């Protein structure tokens, strides 16, 4: 992969490629060249040079997204490289910036922004070892705690305690790093490096621990809150959260599966849902909402109608929506603003085809990402789907795995998809004719992988040939059988797997104990 580089950048690469020479010479380098040298060092994975650049950083701000993003000197965007060598060097360099012997009054750095780092599936760094969001949370918390211990024990310049650097970061907390993060947050006032949480993700935490740590992160600064998987938050806990804590800047909210279940609603629950909707109304910045795998039949209006700000992202996959819910969505003011929409797990062709296409037409001018997985879209529906998608000229991503479509129908659909000018990513299902006759949908996990792999490869080649002949090599296609790549899940899957085994074991022990008592 070749990237345009300026003569300045090529010179910077040459300078940092000799680490020993570069480190000795940094004292003579003009301050405005530090960002250039930083990106060159990051590209070449020169960890020691990165460390020293950060330790001697002469500017007011250190913004990873801006430093690594596309620039006039180097058009390659490195913000998706979560190289472990580079990131560890950055963070230890930041710690040593506080500790180094230069006068505290010469240190200008006030803001470090780590939020621009993007976690992606494919890494291009040579070391091939990544440092994901969870590990960055762990390391920064550890360094903050160690820094404070060192400052309290050593004979440091008194001015060192007057250094205040706000470190903006997206925190990811699970049971395994909970104590470390809590300690760092509790000591934030005393530590020169002040963790400022902009986005917070919680997984595999008890409710007690979640409620405790969410208050420590300073909710008034939070822009994104993700409560996922193994945090057993139900509707009453959500109401409690919104009643006790305000999130004035919150733009994005993700709730765990089974937060809502209307099948066991009482009059009290109806009022609770109303209260939650009203509290969400106070979040005037909220534009992204994910409430997948809850049961919300007939209640979408009650939850979303109080919102004063239109949603740009809505994930209501597997929420058992009925016709009234879809009618509300298609007629609501949100429809004209939806850039990302996930309606997976709903039998759209049978339940509400006309209302769905009405919703699609309303959001077509802005829609960038559409997910319709396991929606029972069959060959007979493809022409209608093409008609609905034809006005979605800004669509960048279309995911529709799990639908019973034949290879012929997929070819027809792909021929149309070539015409969408902005399209970049397509996730398509294994063709129905690759499975044995009589297979039923939705597919269970046991059946999912039992298909003719050779036939699938042939069909996939033919689909890519359709793109190639239309000069659409820019479109990436895939069939992720178990769902799209999720960097956060990938990073913590060992811990989550261990938790699931532990939960299963405890359930089994309770069952055995009950059975023995009955015997």
Short mmCIF file of C-alpha atoms in Angstrom, two decimals:
data_model
loop_
_atom_site.label_atom_id
_atom_site.label_comp_id
_atom_site.label_asym_id
_atom_site.label_seq_id
_atom_site.Cartn_x
_atom_site.Cartn_y
_atom_site.Cartn_z
CA UNK A 1 0.00 0.00 0.00
CA UNK A 2 1.53 3.25 -1.14
CA UNK A 3 0.64 6.53 0.54
CA UNK A 4 1.47 10.07 -0.48
CA UNK A 5 4.16 11.52 1.79
CA UNK A 6 5.75 14.95 1.74
CA UNK A 7 9.50 15.48 1.66
CA UNK A 8 9.18 16.74 5.25
CA UNK A 9 7.61 13.44 6.34
CA UNK A 10 10.18 11.33 4.50
CA UNK A 11 12.89 13.34 6.29
CA UNK A 12 11.12 12.78 9.62
CA UNK A 13 11.07 9.02 8.96
CA UNK A 14 14.79 9.07 8.21
CA UNK A 15 15.45 11.03 11.42
CA UNK A 16 13.51 8.68 13.76
CA UNK A 17 14.66 5.46 12.05
CA UNK A 18 17.95 5.77 13.97
CA UNK A 19 16.42 5.63 17.46
CA UNK A 20 19.61 6.30 19.39
CA UNK A 21 20.48 9.40 17.31
CA UNK A 22 16.89 10.70 17.37
CA UNK A 23 16.58 10.40 21.16
CA UNK A 24 19.84 12.29 21.73
CA UNK A 25 18.84 15.05 19.30
CA UNK A 26 15.28 15.82 20.50
CA UNK A 27 16.49 18.73 22.62
CA UNK A 28 17.50 20.59 19.45
CA UNK A 29 14.26 19.93 17.53
CA UNK A 30 11.82 22.82 16.90
CA UNK A 31 8.62 22.41 18.92
CA UNK A 32 6.34 22.52 15.89
CA UNK A 33 8.07 19.42 14.45
CA UNK A 34 7.10 17.16 17.37
CA UNK A 35 3.70 16.14 15.83
CA UNK A 36 5.43 15.26 12.54
CA UNK A 37 8.10 13.19 14.30
CA UNK A 38 5.45 11.50 16.46
CA UNK A 39 3.49 10.24 13.44
CA UNK A 40 6.67 9.12 11.68
CA UNK A 41 7.75 7.21 14.83
CA UNK A 42 4.31 5.63 15.14
CA UNK A 43 4.36 4.49 11.51
CA UNK A 44 7.79 2.89 11.99
CA UNK A 45 6.90 1.55 15.47
CA UNK A 46 9.85 3.26 17.10
CA UNK A 47 8.67 2.78 20.69
CA UNK A 48 11.66 4.40 22.42
CA UNK A 49 11.44 7.52 20.24
CA UNK A 50 7.65 7.73 20.85
CA UNK A 51 8.27 7.53 24.61
CA UNK A 52 10.84 10.35 24.53
CA UNK A 53 8.72 12.57 22.29
CA UNK A 54 5.80 12.31 24.71
CA UNK A 55 8.06 12.74 27.76
CA UNK A 56 9.39 16.00 26.28
CA UNK A 57 6.13 17.12 24.63
CA UNK A 58 6.37 20.93 24.30
CA UNK A 59 2.80 21.76 23.25
CA UNK A 60 -0.44 22.50 25.11
CA UNK A 61 -2.35 19.55 23.61
CA UNK A 62 -1.60 15.92 22.73
CA UNK A 63 -4.49 14.65 20.60
CA UNK A 64 -3.99 11.08 19.30
CA UNK A 65 -6.76 11.31 16.72
CA UNK A 66 -5.34 14.47 15.16
CA UNK A 67 -1.71 13.34 15.40
CA UNK A 68 -2.36 9.98 13.73
CA UNK A 69 -5.07 11.05 11.29
CA UNK A 70 -4.55 11.98 7.64
CA UNK A 71 -2.38 15.10 7.28
CA UNK A 72 -0.87 17.05 4.39
CA UNK A 73 2.51 15.49 5.17
CA UNK A 74 1.21 11.90 5.34
CA UNK A 75 -2.23 10.99 4.02
CA UNK A 76 -2.32 7.58 5.73
CA UNK A 77 -4.66 7.47 8.72
CA UNK A 78 -2.93 5.57 11.56
CA UNK A 79 -5.65 6.13 14.17
CA UNK A 80 -6.87 2.54 13.63
CA UNK A 81 -3.45 1.12 14.56
CA UNK A 82 -3.75 0.07 18.18
CA UNK A 83 -0.15 -1.13 18.20
CA UNK A 84 0.78 -2.31 21.70
CA UNK A 85 4.42 -1.15 21.43
CA UNK A 86 3.39 2.35 20.33
CA UNK A 87 0.53 2.84 22.78
CA UNK A 88 2.44 1.56 25.79
CA UNK A 89 5.32 3.91 24.86
CA UNK A 90 2.83 6.81 24.67
CA UNK A 91 1.34 6.14 28.09
CA UNK A 92 4.63 5.48 29.90
CA UNK A 93 6.02 8.61 28.19
CA UNK A 94 3.09 10.54 29.64
CA UNK A 95 3.87 9.25 33.14
CA UNK A 96 7.53 10.23 32.71
CA UNK A 97 6.51 13.67 31.42
CA UNK A 98 5.20 14.32 34.93
CA UNK A 99 8.28 12.79 36.60
CA UNK A 100 11.12 14.19 34.48
CA UNK A 101 13.41 16.74 36.07
CA UNK A 102 12.66 19.76 33.86
CA UNK A 103 10.96 22.60 35.70
CA UNK A 104 7.21 22.08 36.15
CA UNK A 105 6.75 25.67 34.97
CA UNK A 106 8.23 24.72 31.57
CA UNK A 107 5.65 21.98 31.10
CA UNK A 108 2.80 23.28 28.95
CA UNK A 109 0.81 20.09 28.36
CA UNK A 110 -2.76 20.38 29.71
CA UNK A 111 -4.91 18.05 27.60
CA UNK A 112 -4.22 14.52 26.37
CA UNK A 113 -6.98 13.11 24.16
CA UNK A 114 -6.87 9.33 23.63
CA UNK A 115 -10.44 9.07 22.32
CA UNK A 116 -9.50 9.21 18.63
CA UNK A 117 -8.01 5.68 18.66
CA UNK A 118 -10.16 3.24 16.65
CA UNK A 119 -10.21 -0.49 17.40
CA UNK A 120 -10.49 -2.53 14.18
CA UNK A 121 -10.27 -6.18 13.21
CA UNK A 122 -7.24 -6.10 10.88
CA UNK A 123 -4.00 -4.57 12.19
CA UNK A 124 -1.16 -3.49 9.93
CA UNK A 125 1.51 -2.93 12.59
CA UNK A 126 4.57 -5.16 12.38
CA UNK A 127 4.39 -6.40 15.97
CA UNK A 128 0.79 -7.68 15.35
CA UNK A 129 0.08 -7.17 19.05
CA UNK A 130 -2.76 -4.81 19.82
CA UNK A 131 -3.74 -2.80 22.88
CA UNK A 132 -7.52 -2.58 22.91
CA UNK A 133 -9.79 -0.30 24.87
CA UNK A 134 -9.90 -2.58 27.93
CA UNK A 135 -6.07 -2.84 28.04
CA UNK A 136 -5.70 0.93 27.59
CA UNK A 137 -8.08 1.44 30.51
CA UNK A 138 -6.05 -1.02 32.58
CA UNK A 139 -2.66 0.51 31.77
CA UNK A 140 -3.66 4.15 32.28
CA UNK A 141 -5.30 3.32 35.63
CA UNK A 142 -2.19 1.39 36.71
CA UNK A 143 0.15 4.23 35.70
CA UNK A 144 -1.95 6.84 37.51
CA UNK A 145 -1.91 4.80 40.74
CA UNK A 146 1.83 4.07 40.48
CA UNK A 147 2.57 7.72 39.72
CA UNK A 148 0.79 8.87 42.87
CA UNK A 149 2.59 6.29 45.03
CA UNK A 150 5.96 7.36 43.60
CA UNK A 151 5.25 11.08 44.13
CA UNK A 152 4.27 10.46 47.75
CA UNK A 153 7.42 8.42 48.47
CA UNK A 154 10.09 10.28 46.50
CA UNK A 155 11.61 13.72 47.04
CA UNK A 156 9.95 15.43 44.08
CA UNK A 157 9.89 19.05 43.05
CA UNK A 158 6.87 20.54 44.91
CA UNK A 159 5.75 22.06 41.61
CA UNK A 160 5.14 18.57 40.25
CA UNK A 161 1.93 18.36 42.33
CA UNK A 162 0.69 21.49 40.58
CA UNK A 163 0.79 19.78 37.18
CA UNK A 164 -2.77 19.14 35.98
CA UNK A 165 -3.23 17.18 32.77
CA UNK A 166 -6.72 16.11 31.74
CA UNK A 167 -6.52 12.70 30.03
CA UNK A 168 -9.64 12.14 27.90
CA UNK A 169 -10.28 8.42 27.42
CA UNK A 170 -12.99 5.88 26.57
CA UNK A 171 -13.03 3.57 29.61
CA UNK A 172 -13.95 -0.12 29.41
CA UNK A 173 -14.49 -1.75 32.80
CA UNK A 174 -15.16 -5.40 33.68
CA UNK A 175 -14.81 -7.38 36.91
CA UNK A 176 -11.15 -8.06 36.12
CA UNK A 177 -9.96 -4.43 36.00
CA UNK A 178 -12.66 -2.91 38.22
CA UNK A 179 -10.60 -2.46 41.42
CA UNK A 180 -7.67 -0.88 39.57
CA UNK A 181 -9.91 1.64 37.76
CA UNK A 182 -11.82 2.50 40.95
CA UNK A 183 -8.56 3.23 42.80
CA UNK A 184 -7.36 5.51 39.98
CA UNK A 185 -10.69 7.38 39.91
CA UNK A 186 -10.81 7.78 43.69
CA UNK A 187 -7.34 9.38 43.68
CA UNK A 188 -8.03 11.59 40.65
CA UNK A 189 -7.91 14.84 42.63
CA UNK A 190 -4.38 14.16 43.92
CA UNK A 191 -2.91 12.79 40.70
CA UNK A 192 -1.32 15.09 38.07
CA UNK A 193 -2.82 12.84 35.38
CA UNK A 194 -6.59 13.25 35.68
CA UNK A 195 -8.70 10.59 34.01
CA UNK A 196 -11.62 12.26 32.20
CA UNK A 197 -14.02 9.61 30.97
CA UNK A 198 -15.79 10.61 27.75
CA UNK A 199 -17.24 7.17 26.94
CA UNK A 200 -17.88 4.35 29.41
CA UNK A 201 -18.50 0.66 28.67
CA UNK A 202 -19.44 -1.75 31.45
CA UNK A 203 -19.56 -5.52 31.07
CA UNK A 204 -19.44 -8.45 33.51
CA UNK A 205 -20.12 -6.27 36.56
CA UNK A 206 -22.58 -6.65 39.42
CA UNK A 207 -25.18 -3.87 39.61
CA UNK A 208 -23.68 -2.69 42.90
CA UNK A 209 -20.26 -2.21 41.33
CA UNK A 210 -21.73 -0.58 38.22
CA UNK A 211 -23.70 1.98 40.25
CA UNK A 212 -20.62 2.76 42.34
CA UNK A 213 -18.19 3.29 39.47
CA UNK A 214 -20.59 5.22 37.23
CA UNK A 215 -20.71 7.96 39.88
CA UNK A 216 -16.90 8.07 40.07
CA UNK A 217 -16.41 8.67 36.33
CA UNK A 218 -18.20 12.05 36.49
CA UNK A 219 -21.40 11.45 34.51
CA UNK A 220 -21.62 15.15 33.61
CA UNK A 221 -18.77 14.60 31.11
CA UNK A 222 -20.06 11.35 29.58
CA UNK A 223 -20.97 11.40 25.88
CA UNK A 224 -21.40 7.66 25.42
CA UNK A 225 -22.64 4.98 27.86
CA UNK A 226 -22.64 1.27 27.00
CA UNK A 227 -24.07 -1.17 29.54
CA UNK A 228 -23.77 -4.59 27.90
CA UNK A 229 -24.07 -8.38 28.19
CA UNK A 230 -23.30 -9.43 31.77
CA UNK A 231 -24.62 -6.38 33.60
CA UNK A 232 -28.08 -7.53 34.65
CA UNK A 233 -29.81 -4.17 34.38
CA UNK A 234 -33.60 -4.32 34.28
CA UNK A 235 -36.15 -1.55 33.89
CA UNK A 236 -36.41 -0.71 37.59
CA UNK A 237 -32.61 -0.36 37.81
CA UNK A 238 -32.61 1.89 34.73
CA UNK A 239 -35.23 4.14 36.32
CA UNK A 240 -33.12 4.24 39.49
CA UNK A 241 -30.04 5.16 37.44
CA UNK A 242 -31.79 8.01 35.62
CA UNK A 243 -33.40 9.29 38.83
CA UNK A 244 -30.10 9.42 40.74
CA UNK A 245 -27.66 10.52 38.02
CA UNK A 246 -27.87 13.19 35.31
CA UNK A 247 -26.16 12.79 31.94
CA UNK A 248 -26.40 16.27 30.37
CA UNK A 249 -23.94 15.59 27.51
CA UNK A 250 -24.92 11.98 26.75
CA UNK A 251 -25.17 11.41 22.99
CA UNK A 252 -25.17 7.60 22.82
CA UNK A 253 -26.84 5.00 25.06
CA UNK A 254 -26.62 1.20 24.79
CA UNK A 255 -28.65 -0.98 27.16
CA UNK A 256 -28.16 -4.71 27.82
CA UNK A 257 -30.43 -7.48 26.58
CA UNK A 258 -33.67 -7.97 28.52
CA UNK A 259 -33.70 -4.49 30.03
CA UNK A 260 -37.39 -4.32 29.07
CA UNK A 261 -39.96 -7.12 28.99
CA UNK A 262 -43.52 -5.96 28.31
CA UNK A 263 -44.89 -9.51 28.63
CA UNK A 264 -44.79 -9.22 32.40
CA UNK A 265 -45.80 -5.55 32.61
CA UNK A 266 -47.96 -4.26 35.46
CA UNK A 267 -49.50 -0.78 35.92
CA UNK A 268 -46.38 0.14 37.92
CA UNK A 269 -44.18 -0.93 35.02
CA UNK A 270 -46.20 1.25 32.61
CA UNK A 271 -45.52 4.26 34.84
CA UNK A 272 -41.87 3.28 35.13
CA UNK A 273 -41.55 3.21 31.33
CA UNK A 274 -43.16 6.65 31.12
CA UNK A 275 -40.69 7.98 33.72
CA UNK A 276 -37.73 6.53 31.77
CA UNK A 277 -38.98 8.19 28.56
CA UNK A 278 -39.27 11.53 30.37
CA UNK A 279 -35.77 11.19 31.84
CA UNK A 280 -34.39 10.41 28.38
CA UNK A 281 -36.11 13.57 27.18
CA UNK A 282 -33.82 15.55 29.54
CA UNK A 283 -30.79 14.15 27.66
CA UNK A 284 -31.01 16.84 25.01
CA UNK A 285 -27.88 15.61 23.19
CA UNK A 286 -29.05 11.98 22.84
CA UNK A 287 -28.96 10.90 19.18
CA UNK A 288 -27.95 7.21 19.39
CA UNK A 289 -29.96 4.49 21.13
CA UNK A 290 -29.43 0.73 21.21
CA UNK A 291 -32.01 -1.42 23.03
CA UNK A 292 -31.62 -4.78 21.30
CA UNK A 293 -32.95 -8.11 22.63
CA UNK A 294 -35.59 -6.52 24.85
CA UNK A 295 -39.31 -7.24 24.46
CA UNK A 296 -40.92 -3.92 23.61
CA UNK A 297 -44.06 -4.90 21.65
CA UNK A 298 -46.35 -1.88 21.44
CA UNK A 299 -44.20 0.29 23.73
CA UNK A 300 -41.77 2.03 21.35
CA UNK A 301 -43.95 5.15 21.18
CA UNK A 302 -44.12 5.48 24.95
CA UNK A 303 -40.34 5.19 25.20
CA UNK A 304 -39.31 7.39 22.27
CA UNK A 305 -42.09 9.99 21.84
CA UNK A 306 -40.87 12.21 24.74
CA UNK A 307 -37.49 12.72 23.00
CA UNK A 308 -37.03 16.28 21.73
CA UNK A 309 -33.87 15.53 19.71
CA UNK A 310 -34.16 13.29 16.63
CA UNK A 311 -32.27 10.00 16.78
CA UNK A 312 -29.55 9.41 14.18
CA UNK A 313 -28.87 5.81 15.26
CA UNK A 314 -31.48 3.30 16.40
CA UNK A 315 -30.90 -0.39 17.15
CA UNK A 316 -34.12 -2.21 18.04
CA UNK A 317 -33.00 -5.63 16.80
CA UNK A 318 -34.86 -8.63 18.27
CA UNK A 319 -37.25 -6.41 20.24
CA UNK A 320 -40.50 -8.13 19.11
CA UNK A 321 -41.82 -4.93 17.52
CA UNK A 322 -45.42 -5.04 16.32
CA UNK A 323 -47.25 -3.08 13.61
CA UNK A 324 -47.99 -0.17 15.97
CA UNK A 325 -44.28 0.19 16.78
CA UNK A 326 -43.29 0.22 13.10
CA UNK A 327 -46.08 2.68 12.29
CA UNK A 328 -44.84 5.01 15.02
CA UNK A 329 -41.24 4.80 13.77
CA UNK A 330 -42.19 5.45 10.15
CA UNK A 331 -44.30 8.50 11.08
CA UNK A 332 -42.03 9.91 13.81
CA UNK A 333 -39.68 12.84 13.34
CA UNK A 334 -36.79 10.43 13.97
CA UNK A 335 -37.41 8.75 10.58
CA UNK A 336 -36.01 11.66 8.55
CA UNK A 337 -32.77 11.71 10.54
CA UNK A 338 -31.83 8.02 10.91
CA UNK A 339 -28.31 7.41 9.60
CA UNK A 340 -27.96 3.95 11.21
CA UNK A 341 -30.88 1.54 11.58
CA UNK A 342 -30.96 -2.07 12.85
CA UNK A 343 -34.27 -3.97 12.61
CA UNK A 344 -32.78 -7.48 12.73
CA UNK A 345 -34.83 -10.36 14.09
CA UNK A 346 -38.21 -9.11 12.81
CA UNK A 347 -40.24 -10.87 10.12
CA UNK A 348 -40.55 -7.69 8.06
CA UNK A 349 -42.09 -9.16 4.84
CA UNK A 350 -44.95 -10.81 6.74
CA UNK A 351 -45.61 -8.40 9.60
CA UNK A 352 -45.30 -4.86 8.20
CA UNK A 353 -43.83 -4.61 4.68
CA UNK A 354 -45.54 -1.32 3.70
CA UNK A 355 -44.72 0.46 6.98
CA UNK A 356 -41.09 -0.68 6.77
CA UNK A 357 -40.73 0.69 3.24
CA UNK A 358 -42.37 3.93 4.36
CA UNK A 359 -39.75 4.19 7.11
CA UNK A 360 -37.00 3.40 4.60
CA UNK A 361 -38.23 6.11 2.20
CA UNK A 362 -38.27 8.71 5.00
CA UNK A 363 -34.69 8.00 6.08
CA UNK A 364 -33.33 7.27 2.59
CA UNK A 365 -31.70 10.70 2.10
CA UNK A 366 -29.47 10.28 5.18
CA UNK A 367 -29.27 6.49 5.78
CA UNK A 368 -25.67 5.23 5.92
CA UNK A 369 -25.98 1.83 7.61
CA UNK A 370 -28.86 -0.66 7.42
CA UNK A 371 -28.94 -4.04 9.21
CA UNK A 372 -31.69 -6.56 8.41
CA UNK A 373 -30.35 -9.85 9.77
CA UNK A 374 -32.72 -12.81 10.29
CA UNK A 375 -35.68 -10.88 8.82
CA UNK A 376 -37.08 -13.74 6.68
CA UNK A 377 -36.26 -11.89 3.43
CA UNK A 378 -36.77 -14.48 0.67
CA UNK A 379 -36.25 -14.56 -3.11
CA UNK A 380 -39.77 -13.25 -3.73
CA UNK A 381 -39.02 -10.11 -1.71
CA UNK A 382 -35.79 -9.10 -3.47
CA UNK A 383 -37.38 -6.88 -6.15
CA UNK A 384 -39.31 -4.98 -3.48
CA UNK A 385 -36.13 -4.63 -1.40
CA UNK A 386 -34.24 -3.26 -4.41
CA UNK A 387 -37.02 -0.74 -4.98
CA UNK A 388 -36.82 0.38 -1.34
CA UNK A 389 -33.03 0.65 -1.34
CA UNK A 390 -32.76 2.45 -4.69
CA UNK A 391 -33.36 5.85 -3.05
CA UNK A 392 -30.74 5.18 -0.32
CA UNK A 393 -27.91 6.77 -2.31
CA UNK A 394 -25.81 7.51 0.81
CA UNK A 395 -25.86 3.90 2.05
CA UNK A 396 -22.34 2.79 3.06
CA UNK A 397 -23.11 -0.47 4.85
CA UNK A 398 -25.75 -3.15 4.31
CA UNK A 399 -25.89 -6.28 6.51
CA UNK A 400 -28.45 -9.00 5.85
CA UNK A 401 -27.01 -12.34 7.01
CA UNK A 402 -29.41 -15.05 8.21
CA UNK A 403 -32.01 -14.51 5.44
CA UNK A 404 -33.17 -17.49 3.29
CA UNK A 405 -31.95 -16.18 -0.09
CA UNK A 406 -30.78 -18.35 -2.99
CA UNK A 407 -27.50 -17.75 -4.80
CA UNK A 408 -29.51 -16.52 -7.84
CA UNK A 409 -31.35 -13.94 -5.72
CA UNK A 410 -28.04 -12.79 -4.20
CA UNK A 411 -26.57 -12.25 -7.68
CA UNK A 412 -29.62 -10.19 -8.64
CA UNK A 413 -29.28 -8.13 -5.46
CA UNK A 414 -25.51 -7.63 -5.89
CA UNK A 415 -26.04 -6.38 -9.46
CA UNK A 416 -28.22 -3.64 -7.96
CA UNK A 417 -25.87 -2.93 -5.02
CA UNK A 418 -23.15 -1.95 -7.52
CA UNK A 419 -25.27 1.10 -8.30
CA UNK A 420 -25.14 2.52 -4.74
CA UNK A 421 -22.23 5.00 -5.06
CA UNK A 422 -21.25 5.24 -1.37
CA UNK A 423 -21.50 1.52 -0.52
CA UNK A 424 -18.36 0.16 1.19
CA UNK A 425 -19.36 -2.91 3.22
CA UNK A 426 -21.81 -5.77 2.58
CA UNK A 427 -22.46 -8.74 4.88
CA UNK A 428 -24.47 -11.37 2.99
CA UNK A 429 -25.89 -14.75 4.04
CA UNK A 430 -24.75 -18.22 3.07
CA UNK A 431 -27.10 -18.97 0.11
CA UNK A 432 -30.03 -21.17 0.99
CA UNK A 433 -29.06 -23.66 -1.74
CA UNK A 434 -25.74 -24.28 0.07
CA UNK A 435 -27.71 -25.93 2.89
CA UNK A 436 -29.48 -29.28 2.74
CA UNK A 437 -33.07 -29.39 1.48
CA UNK A 438 -35.63 -28.83 4.22
CA UNK A 439 -33.49 -26.51 6.38
CA UNK A 440 -35.64 -24.13 8.45
CA UNK A 441 -35.00 -20.48 9.32
CA UNK A 442 -33.95 -18.82 11.55
CA UNK A 443 -30.97 -21.18 11.65
CA UNK A 444 -29.88 -22.56 15.02
CA UNK A 445 -26.19 -22.65 15.97
CA UNK A 446 -25.93 -26.37 15.17
CA UNK A 447 -27.20 -25.91 11.60
CA UNK A 448 -25.36 -22.67 10.90
CA UNK A 449 -22.05 -24.23 9.85
CA UNK A 450 -23.47 -27.31 8.14
CA UNK A 451 -23.41 -26.10 4.54
CA UNK A 452 -21.57 -26.91 1.33
CA UNK A 453 -18.43 -24.79 1.84
CA UNK A 454 -17.11 -25.38 -1.69
CA UNK A 455 -20.36 -24.23 -3.25
CA UNK A 456 -20.40 -21.19 -0.96
CA UNK A 457 -16.87 -20.23 -2.07
CA UNK A 458 -17.92 -20.51 -5.74
CA UNK A 459 -20.96 -18.27 -5.16
CA UNK A 460 -18.89 -15.75 -3.16
CA UNK A 461 -16.42 -15.58 -6.07
CA UNK A 462 -19.27 -14.95 -8.51
CA UNK A 463 -20.68 -12.18 -6.30
CA UNK A 464 -17.27 -10.51 -6.08
CA UNK A 465 -16.93 -10.83 -9.87
CA UNK A 466 -20.18 -8.86 -10.27
CA UNK A 467 -18.61 -6.08 -8.17
CA UNK A 468 -15.32 -6.31 -10.06
CA UNK A 469 -17.00 -6.03 -13.47
CA UNK A 470 -18.84 -2.93 -12.24
CA UNK A 471 -15.52 -1.39 -11.07
CA UNK A 472 -16.62 -1.69 -7.43
CA UNK A 473 -13.50 -3.29 -5.93
CA UNK A 474 -13.93 -0.72 -3.12
CA UNK A 475 -16.85 -2.75 -1.70
CA UNK A 476 -15.81 -5.23 1.00
CA UNK A 477 -17.96 -8.37 1.30
CA UNK A 478 -18.12 -11.03 4.02
CA UNK A 479 -20.32 -13.64 5.69
CA UNK A 480 -19.64 -13.46 9.44
CA UNK A 481 -21.61 -16.51 10.59
CA UNK A 482 -21.61 -15.47 14.25
CA UNK A 483 -22.11 -11.74 13.74
CA UNK A 484 -19.94 -8.75 12.90
CA UNK A 485 -16.56 -8.20 14.50
CA UNK A 486 -16.78 -6.49 17.89
CA UNK A 487 -13.40 -5.31 19.17
CA UNK A 488 -14.59 -5.04 22.78
CA UNK A 489 -16.04 -8.57 22.86
CA UNK A 490 -12.97 -9.96 21.12
CA UNK A 491 -10.65 -8.39 23.68
CA UNK A 492 -12.52 -9.70 26.74
CA UNK A 493 -13.91 -13.00 25.42
CA UNK A 494 -11.74 -15.08 27.79
CA UNK A 495 -13.15 -13.29 30.83
CA UNK A 496 -16.72 -13.45 29.52
CA UNK A 497 -16.32 -17.14 28.64
CA UNK A 498 -15.07 -17.89 32.15
CA UNK A 499 -18.03 -15.95 33.59
CA UNK A 500 -20.53 -17.96 31.51
CA UNK A 501 -18.95 -21.27 32.58
CA UNK A 502 -19.06 -20.12 36.22
CA UNK A 503 -22.74 -19.10 35.88
CA UNK A 504 -23.60 -22.44 34.26
CA UNK A 505 -21.76 -24.32 37.00
CA UNK A 506 -23.59 -22.38 39.75
CA UNK A 507 -26.96 -23.01 38.08
CA UNK A 508 -26.15 -26.71 37.77
CA UNK A 509 -25.14 -26.89 41.45
CA UNK A 510 -28.41 -25.19 42.51
CA UNK A 511 -30.41 -27.59 40.37
CA UNK A 512 -28.54 -30.62 41.79
CA UNK A 513 -29.02 -29.34 45.34
CA UNK A 514 -32.77 -28.83 44.78
CA UNK A 515 -33.10 -32.24 43.16
CA UNK A 516 -31.29 -33.93 46.09
CA UNK A 517 -33.61 -32.21 48.60
CA UNK A 518 -36.63 -33.44 46.66
CA UNK A 519 -35.18 -36.98 46.64
#
